[in-house]
Tab-separated table of C-alpha atoms in Angstrom:
chain	number	residue	atom	x	y	z
A	1	LEU	CA	2.030	-51.342	28.837
A	2	ARG	CA	1.628	-49.784	25.228
A	3	ASN	CA	0.044	-51.716	22.805
A	4	ASP	CA	0.982	-49.928	19.537
A	5	PRO	CA	-1.532	-49.918	15.913
A	6	SER	CA	-0.661	-53.480	14.772
A	7	GLY	CA	-0.519	-55.048	18.079
A	8	LYS	CA	-3.302	-57.514	19.685
A	9	ILE	CA	-3.262	-57.869	23.029
A	10	THR	CA	-5.959	-61.099	24.222
A	11	LEU	CA	-6.773	-61.512	27.876
A	12	GLY	CA	-8.876	-64.794	28.601
A	13	SER	CA	-9.747	-63.744	32.335
A	14	ASP	CA	-9.973	-61.445	34.674
A	15	PHE	CA	-7.226	-58.001	34.600
A	16	ASN	CA	-6.165	-58.009	38.461
A	17	PRO	CA	-3.591	-54.832	38.871
A	18	PHE	CA	-2.858	-55.522	41.980
A	19	TYR	CA	-3.445	-52.494	43.732
A	20	SER	CA	-0.735	-50.766	41.240
A	21	ASN	CA	-0.349	-47.661	39.714
A	22	PHE	CA	-1.088	-49.500	36.097
A	23	ILE	CA	-1.540	-46.980	32.407
A	24	LEU	CA	-3.135	-49.254	29.449
A	25	ASP	CA	-2.385	-47.205	26.433
A	26	ASN	CA	-4.049	-49.292	23.648
A	27	TYR	CA	-3.737	-47.690	19.864
A	28	GLY	CA	-4.423	-51.667	18.512
A	29	LEU	CA	-6.755	-54.742	19.532
A	30	VAL	CA	-7.219	-55.546	23.285
A	31	ASP	CA	-9.621	-58.310	23.740
A	32	LEU	CA	-10.613	-58.886	27.849
A	33	ASN	CA	-12.995	-61.811	28.566
A	34	GLY	CA	-13.077	-61.234	31.767
A	35	ASN	CA	-13.535	-58.431	35.145
A	36	ILE	CA	-11.280	-55.294	35.929
A	37	ILE	CA	-10.589	-56.068	39.370
A	38	ASN	CA	-8.414	-54.212	42.441
A	39	ALA	CA	-8.678	-50.831	41.380
A	40	GLU	CA	-7.263	-47.969	43.689
A	41	PRO	CA	-8.442	-44.644	43.394
A	42	GLY	CA	-6.551	-42.498	40.838
A	43	GLU	CA	-4.395	-45.752	39.826
A	44	VAL	CA	-5.449	-47.607	37.189
A	45	ARG	CA	-6.053	-45.363	33.914
A	46	ILE	CA	-7.081	-46.902	30.414
A	47	PHE	CA	-6.518	-45.050	27.600
A	48	ASN	CA	-8.421	-46.268	23.701
A	49	ARG	CA	-6.537	-44.210	21.573
A	50	ALA	CA	-7.071	-42.901	18.235
A	51	GLY	CA	-7.934	-45.604	15.622
A	52	SER	CA	-8.425	-48.642	18.547
A	53	GLU	CA	-10.614	-51.027	19.493
A	54	PHE	CA	-11.295	-52.321	22.639
A	55	ARG	CA	-13.977	-55.363	23.239
A	56	TRP	CA	-14.938	-56.380	26.731
A	57	ALA	CA	-16.639	-59.465	27.547
A	58	GLY	CA	-16.295	-58.998	31.120
A	59	GLN	CA	-19.383	-58.445	34.213
A	60	GLU	CA	-18.148	-56.175	36.917
A	61	SER	CA	-16.033	-53.239	36.649
A	62	ASP	CA	-14.554	-51.583	39.613
A	63	THR	CA	-15.820	-47.746	39.754
A	64	ASP	CA	-12.276	-46.661	40.604
A	65	LEU	CA	-11.145	-47.742	37.185
A	66	MET	CA	-10.522	-44.411	34.887
A	67	LEU	CA	-11.591	-45.249	31.431
A	68	TYR	CA	-10.422	-42.415	28.459
A	69	CYS	CA	-11.965	-43.054	25.186
A	70	ASP	CA	-12.402	-39.334	23.761
A	71	PHE	CA	-10.167	-40.066	20.706
A	72	ASP	CA	-10.998	-40.012	17.249
A	73	SER	CA	-12.447	-43.220	15.378
A	74	ASN	CA	-12.070	-45.719	18.170
A	75	SER	CA	-14.486	-47.949	19.484
A	76	PHE	CA	-15.328	-49.497	22.509
A	77	ILE	CA	-17.182	-52.818	22.366
A	78	TYR	CA	-19.222	-54.787	24.964
A	79	ASP	CA	-19.404	-58.420	23.509
A	80	ARG	CA	-20.155	-60.458	26.559
A	81	THR	CA	-22.974	-63.210	26.701
A	82	GLY	CA	-24.796	-61.718	28.968
A	83	THR	CA	-25.536	-58.657	31.216
A	84	GLN	CA	-22.423	-55.981	31.500
A	85	PRO	CA	-22.599	-52.820	33.044
A	86	VAL	CA	-21.408	-50.176	30.711
A	87	ILE	CA	-18.601	-48.342	32.264
A	88	PRO	CA	-18.980	-44.384	31.986
A	89	PRO	CA	-15.707	-43.080	30.982
A	90	ARG	CA	-13.853	-39.578	31.962
A	91	ASP	CA	-14.164	-38.190	29.371
A	92	ALA	CA	-16.424	-39.694	26.262
A	93	TYR	CA	-16.999	-42.802	24.216
A	94	TRP	CA	-16.183	-42.124	20.485
A	95	ASN	CA	-17.683	-45.130	18.893
A	96	LEU	CA	-19.469	-47.065	21.223
A	97	ILE	CA	-20.852	-50.601	20.170
A	98	THR	CA	-23.036	-53.635	22.327
A	99	ASP	CA	-22.601	-56.935	20.930
A	100	GLY	CA	-22.737	-60.519	21.801
A	101	THR	CA	-26.225	-61.575	23.858
A	102	ASP	CA	-28.756	-59.567	26.524
A	103	THR	CA	-28.478	-56.139	28.597
A	104	LYS	CA	-25.750	-53.486	28.791
A	105	ILE	CA	-27.060	-51.325	31.791
A	106	LEU	CA	-25.783	-47.867	32.044
A	107	GLN	CA	-23.681	-46.925	34.984
A	108	ASN	CA	-23.840	-42.732	35.059
A	109	GLN	CA	-24.809	-40.740	32.296
A	110	ILE	CA	-22.562	-41.026	29.036
A	111	ILE	CA	-21.384	-38.627	26.245
A	112	ILE	CA	-20.881	-40.035	22.913
A	113	ARG	CA	-18.867	-38.296	20.361
A	114	ASN	CA	-19.537	-40.367	17.083
A	115	ASP	CA	-21.812	-43.007	16.802
A	116	LEU	CA	-23.882	-45.434	18.978
A	117	THR	CA	-24.436	-48.706	17.310
A	118	ILE	CA	-27.038	-51.285	19.540
A	119	GLY	CA	-26.275	-54.802	18.015
A	120	ALA	CA	-28.491	-57.774	17.019
A	121	GLY	CA	-29.195	-59.540	20.131
A	122	SER	CA	-28.509	-56.808	22.762
A	123	ALA	CA	-29.891	-54.134	24.388
A	124	LEU	CA	-28.811	-50.961	25.986
A	125	ASP	CA	-30.663	-50.202	29.153
A	126	VAL	CA	-29.613	-46.686	31.069
A	127	ASN	CA	-30.867	-48.068	34.371
A	128	SER	CA	-33.491	-47.561	36.429
A	129	ASN	CA	-32.063	-44.528	37.279
A	130	ASN	CA	-32.860	-42.712	33.673
A	131	TYR	CA	-29.216	-41.814	33.106
A	132	GLN	CA	-28.861	-39.637	29.882
A	133	ILE	CA	-27.325	-39.903	26.562
A	134	ALA	CA	-26.120	-37.340	24.533
A	135	ILE	CA	-24.526	-38.445	20.745
A	136	GLU	CA	-23.371	-35.932	18.318
A	137	GLY	CA	-22.830	-38.923	15.890
A	138	ASP	CA	-25.487	-41.422	14.578
A	139	TRP	CA	-27.572	-43.980	16.029
A	140	ILE	CA	-27.837	-46.975	14.752
A	141	HIS	CA	-30.299	-49.506	15.920
A	142	GLU	CA	-29.604	-53.002	14.052
A	143	PRO	CA	-32.453	-55.217	14.301
A	144	GLY	CA	-32.690	-57.745	16.992
A	145	GLY	CA	-31.392	-55.317	19.175
A	146	GLN	CA	-33.201	-53.282	22.141
A	147	PHE	CA	-33.107	-50.343	23.824
A	148	ILE	CA	-34.590	-49.703	26.822
A	149	ALA	CA	-35.738	-46.024	27.685
A	150	ARG	CA	-37.067	-45.966	30.923
A	151	LYS	CA	-37.392	-42.732	31.855
A	152	GLY	CA	-34.500	-41.356	30.465
A	153	THR	CA	-33.229	-38.264	27.591
A	154	VAL	CA	-31.067	-38.959	24.654
A	155	THR	CA	-29.613	-35.489	22.783
A	156	PHE	CA	-28.202	-35.463	19.694
A	157	SER	CA	-25.828	-32.920	19.866
A	158	GLY	CA	-23.704	-32.740	17.035
A	159	SER	CA	-22.418	-30.574	14.512
A	160	ASN	CA	-22.727	-32.217	11.357
A	161	ASP	CA	-25.654	-34.330	9.974
A	162	GLN	CA	-26.811	-37.365	12.387
A	163	ALA	CA	-28.807	-40.235	10.976
A	164	ILE	CA	-31.548	-42.332	13.360
A	165	THR	CA	-31.386	-46.166	12.206
A	166	CYS	CA	-33.990	-48.135	14.049
A	167	ASP	CA	-35.307	-51.853	14.173
A	168	ASN	CA	-39.290	-50.758	13.149
A	169	ASP	CA	-39.902	-47.722	15.239
A	170	GLU	CA	-37.559	-46.346	17.856
A	171	ILE	CA	-39.225	-44.835	20.975
A	172	PHE	CA	-37.262	-42.230	23.491
A	173	TYR	CA	-39.126	-40.856	26.411
A	174	GLY	CA	-36.849	-38.073	26.183
A	175	LEU	CA	-35.644	-36.670	23.115
A	176	THR	CA	-33.753	-33.711	22.530
A	177	VAL	CA	-32.907	-31.800	19.344
A	178	ASN	CA	-29.222	-29.578	20.044
A	179	ASN	CA	-27.211	-29.526	16.897
A	180	THR	CA	-25.526	-26.768	16.038
A	181	GLY	CA	-24.830	-26.942	12.573
A	182	GLY	CA	-26.735	-29.967	10.838
A	183	VAL	CA	-29.442	-31.633	10.505
A	184	ILE	CA	-31.163	-35.090	12.440
A	185	ASN	CA	-32.593	-37.390	9.942
A	186	LEU	CA	-35.055	-40.234	10.265
A	187	THR	CA	-34.065	-43.452	8.030
A	188	THR	CA	-35.368	-46.168	8.410
A	189	GLY	CA	-38.939	-46.048	10.384
A	190	ASN	CA	-40.923	-43.384	12.683
A	191	VAL	CA	-39.474	-42.317	16.335
A	192	ILE	CA	-41.980	-41.574	18.884
A	193	ALA	CA	-40.980	-39.507	21.920
A	194	THR	CA	-43.315	-40.837	24.487
A	195	ASN	CA	-43.066	-38.021	26.652
A	196	LEU	CA	-40.953	-35.043	25.740
A	197	LEU	CA	-39.892	-33.384	21.832
A	198	THR	CA	-37.208	-30.935	23.214
A	199	LEU	CA	-36.676	-28.419	19.925
A	200	ALA	CA	-33.561	-26.282	20.903
A	201	LEU	CA	-31.281	-26.102	18.429
A	202	GLY	CA	-31.185	-27.928	14.584
A	203	LYS	CA	-33.524	-29.432	12.404
A	204	ILE	CA	-35.096	-33.327	12.909
A	205	ASN	CA	-35.927	-34.131	9.263
A	206	ALA	CA	-39.062	-36.989	9.272
A	207	GLY	CA	-38.695	-37.286	5.633
A	208	SER	CA	-40.503	-40.391	4.349
A	209	PHE	CA	-41.464	-41.477	8.579
A	210	ASP	CA	-43.634	-39.890	10.788
A	211	LEU	CA	-42.079	-38.134	14.081
A	212	ILE	CA	-44.962	-39.118	16.848
A	213	ILE	CA	-45.706	-37.617	20.000
A	214	PRO	CA	-48.391	-39.790	21.307
A	215	PRO	CA	-50.957	-38.401	24.058
A	216	SER	CA	-48.455	-38.890	26.848
A	217	GLY	CA	-46.120	-36.353	25.221
A	218	SER	CA	-45.763	-32.728	24.235
A	219	ILE	CA	-43.466	-30.433	22.571
A	220	SER	CA	-41.248	-28.192	24.357
A	221	GLY	CA	-39.326	-24.888	21.884
A	222	GLY	CA	-39.971	-25.182	18.211
A	223	SER	CA	-38.548	-22.186	16.330
A	224	ALA	CA	-36.957	-20.908	12.867
A	225	THR	CA	-33.907	-22.516	14.580
A	226	SER	CA	-35.314	-25.768	15.744
A	227	TYR	CA	-38.458	-27.153	14.304
A	228	VAL	CA	-39.325	-30.331	12.197
A	229	ILE	CA	-37.982	-30.851	8.288
A	230	ALA	CA	-41.535	-31.968	7.250
A	231	ASP	CA	-41.953	-31.533	3.574
A	232	GLY	CA	-41.821	-35.251	2.320
A	233	THR	CA	-44.319	-38.411	2.584
A	234	GLY	CA	-43.347	-38.551	6.345
A	235	SER	CA	-45.470	-35.749	9.049
A	236	LEU	CA	-45.326	-34.513	12.576
A	237	LYS	CA	-48.005	-36.458	14.371
A	238	GLN	CA	-49.977	-34.799	17.708
A	239	HIS	CA	-52.731	-35.279	20.006
A	240	VAL	CA	-54.665	-32.098	19.742
A	241	ASN	CA	-57.219	-31.601	22.710
A	242	GLY	CA	-57.350	-27.286	22.915
A	243	ALA	CA	-54.199	-25.252	21.146
A	244	ILE	CA	-51.369	-27.224	19.455
A	245	SER	CA	-48.405	-25.591	17.298
A	246	PHE	CA	-47.079	-28.383	14.971
A	247	PRO	CA	-43.399	-26.718	14.416
A	248	ILE	CA	-42.816	-27.848	10.969
A	249	GLY	CA	-41.222	-26.241	7.872
A	250	THR	CA	-39.198	-26.992	4.827
A	251	ALA	CA	-35.287	-27.445	5.135
A	252	THR	CA	-35.377	-23.534	4.758
A	253	SER	CA	-38.360	-21.739	5.517
A	254	TYR	CA	-39.995	-23.081	9.282
A	255	LEU	CA	-43.955	-22.860	8.602
A	256	PRO	CA	-45.530	-23.793	12.032
A	257	ILE	CA	-49.527	-24.530	12.329
A	258	THR	CA	-51.693	-24.834	15.460
A	259	LEU	CA	-54.409	-26.462	15.512
A	260	ASP	CA	-57.125	-25.515	18.356
A	261	ASN	CA	-59.479	-28.141	18.417
A	262	THR	CA	-62.306	-27.705	20.821
A	263	GLY	CA	-64.594	-30.427	19.647
A	264	SER	CA	-63.468	-34.237	20.261
A	265	PRO	CA	-59.840	-35.082	20.976
A	266	ASP	CA	-58.078	-36.717	18.313
A	267	SER	CA	-54.376	-37.566	16.989
A	268	PHE	CA	-53.712	-35.139	13.823
A	269	SER	CA	-50.419	-35.702	11.171
A	270	ALA	CA	-49.226	-32.602	9.567
A	271	ASN	CA	-46.833	-31.742	6.896
A	272	ILE	CA	-46.123	-29.200	3.881
A	273	PHE	CA	-46.076	-29.373	0.386
A	274	GLN	CA	-44.713	-26.818	-1.800
A	275	SER	CA	-47.330	-25.813	-4.481
A	276	VAL	CA	-51.045	-25.743	-4.912
A	277	THR	CA	-53.197	-28.088	-6.241
A	278	GLU	CA	-56.791	-28.476	-7.659
A	279	ASP	CA	-57.674	-31.574	-5.371
A	280	GLY	CA	-55.247	-30.564	-2.186
A	281	LEU	CA	-52.924	-33.210	-2.994
A	282	PRO	CA	-48.989	-33.340	-3.661
A	283	GLY	CA	-48.633	-34.360	-7.149
A	284	GLY	CA	-52.198	-32.865	-7.981
A	285	ILE	CA	-52.650	-30.503	-10.806
A	286	GLN	CA	-51.484	-27.115	-9.996
A	287	ALA	CA	-54.052	-24.084	-9.764
A	288	VAL	CA	-53.496	-22.030	-12.981
A	289	ASP	CA	-53.280	-19.200	-10.517
A	290	TYR	CA	-50.776	-20.186	-8.410
A	291	ALA	CA	-48.690	-16.891	-9.077
A	292	ASP	CA	-51.321	-15.836	-6.540
A	293	TYR	CA	-50.367	-17.596	-3.277
A	294	VAL	CA	-48.176	-18.777	-0.487
A	295	LYS	CA	-46.346	-21.213	-1.938
A	296	TYR	CA	-46.648	-24.069	0.503
A	297	THR	CA	-50.042	-25.636	1.271
A	298	TRP	CA	-50.054	-27.378	4.929
A	299	ARG	CA	-51.540	-30.927	4.864
A	300	VAL	CA	-53.666	-32.044	8.429
A	301	VAL	CA	-54.440	-35.508	8.539
A	302	GLU	CA	-57.157	-36.358	10.914
A	303	GLU	CA	-56.464	-40.694	13.140
A	304	ASN	CA	-60.444	-40.840	13.366
A	305	PRO	CA	-62.380	-38.503	11.714
A	306	GLY	CA	-65.341	-36.822	12.818
A	307	GLY	CA	-66.152	-34.720	15.746
A	308	SER	CA	-63.410	-32.042	15.496
A	309	ASP	CA	-64.059	-28.768	15.898
A	310	LEU	CA	-60.530	-26.786	14.233
A	311	ALA	CA	-59.554	-23.465	14.240
A	312	VAL	CA	-56.407	-23.690	12.680
A	313	THR	CA	-53.706	-20.940	12.159
A	314	VAL	CA	-50.594	-21.250	9.764
A	315	GLN	CA	-47.857	-18.813	9.449
A	316	TRP	CA	-44.945	-17.790	6.814
A	317	ASN	CA	-42.279	-15.438	6.212
A	318	GLY	CA	-43.324	-12.673	4.088
A	319	LEU	CA	-41.769	-12.430	0.660
A	320	PRO	CA	-39.164	-16.034	0.359
A	321	ASP	CA	-42.580	-17.934	0.737
A	322	GLU	CA	-45.069	-16.174	-1.442
A	323	ASN	CA	-45.228	-16.394	-4.814
A	324	PRO	CA	-44.986	-13.187	-6.950
A	325	GLY	CA	-48.501	-12.147	-7.318
A	326	PHE	CA	-49.599	-12.664	-3.326
A	327	GLN	CA	-50.872	-10.025	-1.775
A	328	SER	CA	-50.638	-10.230	2.563
A	329	THR	CA	-52.994	-6.831	2.563
A	330	ASP	CA	-56.011	-9.129	1.072
A	331	CYS	CA	-55.832	-13.219	1.467
A	332	SER	CA	-58.172	-15.826	2.700
A	333	LEU	CA	-57.337	-18.957	4.252
A	334	GLY	CA	-58.227	-21.777	1.683
A	335	PHE	CA	-59.593	-25.577	3.063
A	336	HIS	CA	-59.591	-28.486	1.250
A	337	ASN	CA	-62.144	-30.972	2.496
A	338	GLY	CA	-61.220	-33.555	0.267
A	339	ILE	CA	-63.935	-33.168	-1.811
A	340	SER	CA	-63.717	-29.279	-3.002
A	341	TRP	CA	-61.832	-25.994	-1.876
A	342	SER	CA	-64.237	-23.403	0.102
A	343	SER	CA	-63.340	-20.136	0.175
A	344	GLU	CA	-63.608	-17.348	2.884
A	345	THR	CA	-63.732	-13.882	3.154
A	346	PRO	CA	-60.445	-11.609	2.249
A	347	SER	CA	-58.722	-9.517	5.027
A	348	PRO	CA	-55.072	-8.624	5.907
A	349	ALA	CA	-53.094	-11.565	7.215
A	350	LEU	CA	-51.847	-10.589	10.894
A	351	GLY	CA	-48.529	-9.631	11.586
A	352	LEU	CA	-45.094	-7.906	10.313
A	353	VAL	CA	-43.065	-11.182	9.222
A	354	PRO	CA	-43.821	-13.911	9.860
A	355	TYR	CA	-47.608	-13.794	8.612
A	356	THR	CA	-49.808	-15.638	10.228
A	357	LYS	CA	-53.536	-16.399	9.172
A	358	THR	CA	-56.316	-18.201	11.074
A	359	ARG	CA	-59.273	-19.529	9.985
A	360	ALA	CA	-62.193	-20.885	12.700
A	361	GLY	CA	-64.894	-23.582	11.860
A	362	ILE	CA	-63.037	-26.607	10.444
A	363	PRO	CA	-64.263	-29.980	11.248
A	364	GLY	CA	-61.368	-32.221	10.600
A	365	GLY	CA	-58.631	-32.854	8.523
A	366	GLY	CA	-57.523	-31.549	4.986
A	367	SER	CA	-55.422	-29.011	3.278
A	368	PHE	CA	-54.817	-24.826	3.962
A	369	SER	CA	-53.814	-22.361	1.401
A	370	VAL	CA	-53.296	-19.029	1.442
A	371	GLY	CA	-54.614	-17.055	-1.315
A	372	ASN	CA	-55.295	-13.771	-2.637
A	373	ARG	CA	-59.149	-12.612	-3.023
A	374	CYS	CA	-60.593	-14.326	-6.501
A	375	THR	CA	-58.490	-17.735	-6.052
A	376	ARG	CA	-59.476	-20.705	-4.471
A	377	ALA	CA	-59.010	-19.682	-0.793
A	378	GLY	CA	-60.600	-16.218	-1.464
A	379	ASP	CA	-63.323	-16.459	-4.230
A	380	HIS	CA	-66.181	-16.413	-1.672
A	381	GLN	CA	-68.737	-14.337	-3.258
A	382	PRO	CA	-70.639	-15.665	-6.505
A	383	PRO	CA	-71.758	-13.626	-9.477
A	384	VAL	CA	-74.877	-12.616	-10.388
A	385	VAL	CA	-75.852	-12.841	-14.050
A	386	SER	CA	-78.944	-11.739	-15.144
A	387	CYS	CA	-79.979	-12.442	-19.020
A	388	PRO	CA	-80.545	-12.025	-21.927
A	389	ALA	CA	-77.661	-9.497	-22.145
A	390	ASP	CA	-73.853	-10.179	-23.140
A	391	ILE	CA	-72.653	-8.911	-19.916
A	392	THR	CA	-69.366	-8.432	-17.320
A	393	HIS	CA	-70.316	-8.628	-13.841
A	394	THR	CA	-67.812	-7.669	-11.130
A	395	SER	CA	-68.482	-9.263	-7.653
A	396	ASP	CA	-65.724	-8.670	-5.311
A	397	GLU	CA	-64.815	-4.843	-5.688
A	398	GLY	CA	-63.208	-4.749	-9.077
A	399	GLU	CA	-60.767	-7.254	-8.759
A	400	CYS	CA	-62.948	-10.565	-9.793
A	401	SER	CA	-64.937	-10.183	-13.643
A	402	TYR	CA	-66.908	-12.449	-15.216
A	403	THR	CA	-67.268	-12.409	-19.227
A	404	MET	CA	-70.677	-14.480	-19.818
A	405	THR	CA	-72.221	-14.043	-23.619
A	406	LEU	CA	-75.492	-14.892	-24.539
A	407	VAL	CA	-75.581	-17.775	-26.700
A	408	GLN	CA	-79.094	-17.509	-28.821
């Protein structure tokens, strides 16, 4: 049975092929309000072709049904007022939509070539078997919809930009980033991975929201080819008890920061901005000697200030991330505690691109920047001046000069 692009087939009750060899080739609209029953192995095939739409309101499906939906721009819509099984296609869905009310339950793992829409009033359940979802387009969770994650994993596996649009926070058990050519963007709310965030390939952009790993969760992976873009107001948030890496960066640079907390465990948020400012905050007045720094400031916020004892390690990629006057052979990691910058004794950065710099004894959150000797990060030795005289005093081996004139 072929349904042409302009055609519409409406079936008000069950579809029963009576154990026969039957093919439905849909190029238009099919609206099936009943079940698909009495399908023998290898005999009943449904093809939802390019540009078509199939709306199904049944409550059960024969496991021998062969469904094929891997055709450009078609949609398969589950619109029953009540619970429904989600038929696993023999290939993949293109657009998968849950509509109507109640819960739509996976019967096996599925691949979605384009978008998943969890409609208002409906729920998508990965089943107690914790089936996996691989999605190559956008995740669209409409207000009033529900995603029941259980212990399943959702993998974003597209080759172009993808978006996570959610109703308040979106909660995944396992979340995998495996995008070969684009960025996964948080567009309307925070995303929480309660068990595991896997950074395999591609980037996930927090934007103005938070990507949260609670105490029960962890991150696997994180590299120059897969990390969290955190150069907006959003951040990557993790619980820190011991050494925890925050695999963050900008759209073009991987700039991770590691917090090693030997004090009281706490949750910390980390992001980046391009500048070094007098108050350590984005939008602040830029340091007059900014040319002598790594271009970026790492910003760390502690959820419950007090009791932490951090060793902080930042990483950057050499010349692309450095200003013209910066010298990696004689630099310091400066710390702004919310009141003022404090410096440390300069020393060479570790590594041969990427470089790292570590500073211990940090009591909590704040801002971190890497600068030369005699910047806010490295001006650790105040001058000693004796009067009366007009005097030039050099405090740091010829690097820092202070000229003072006696006024009489």
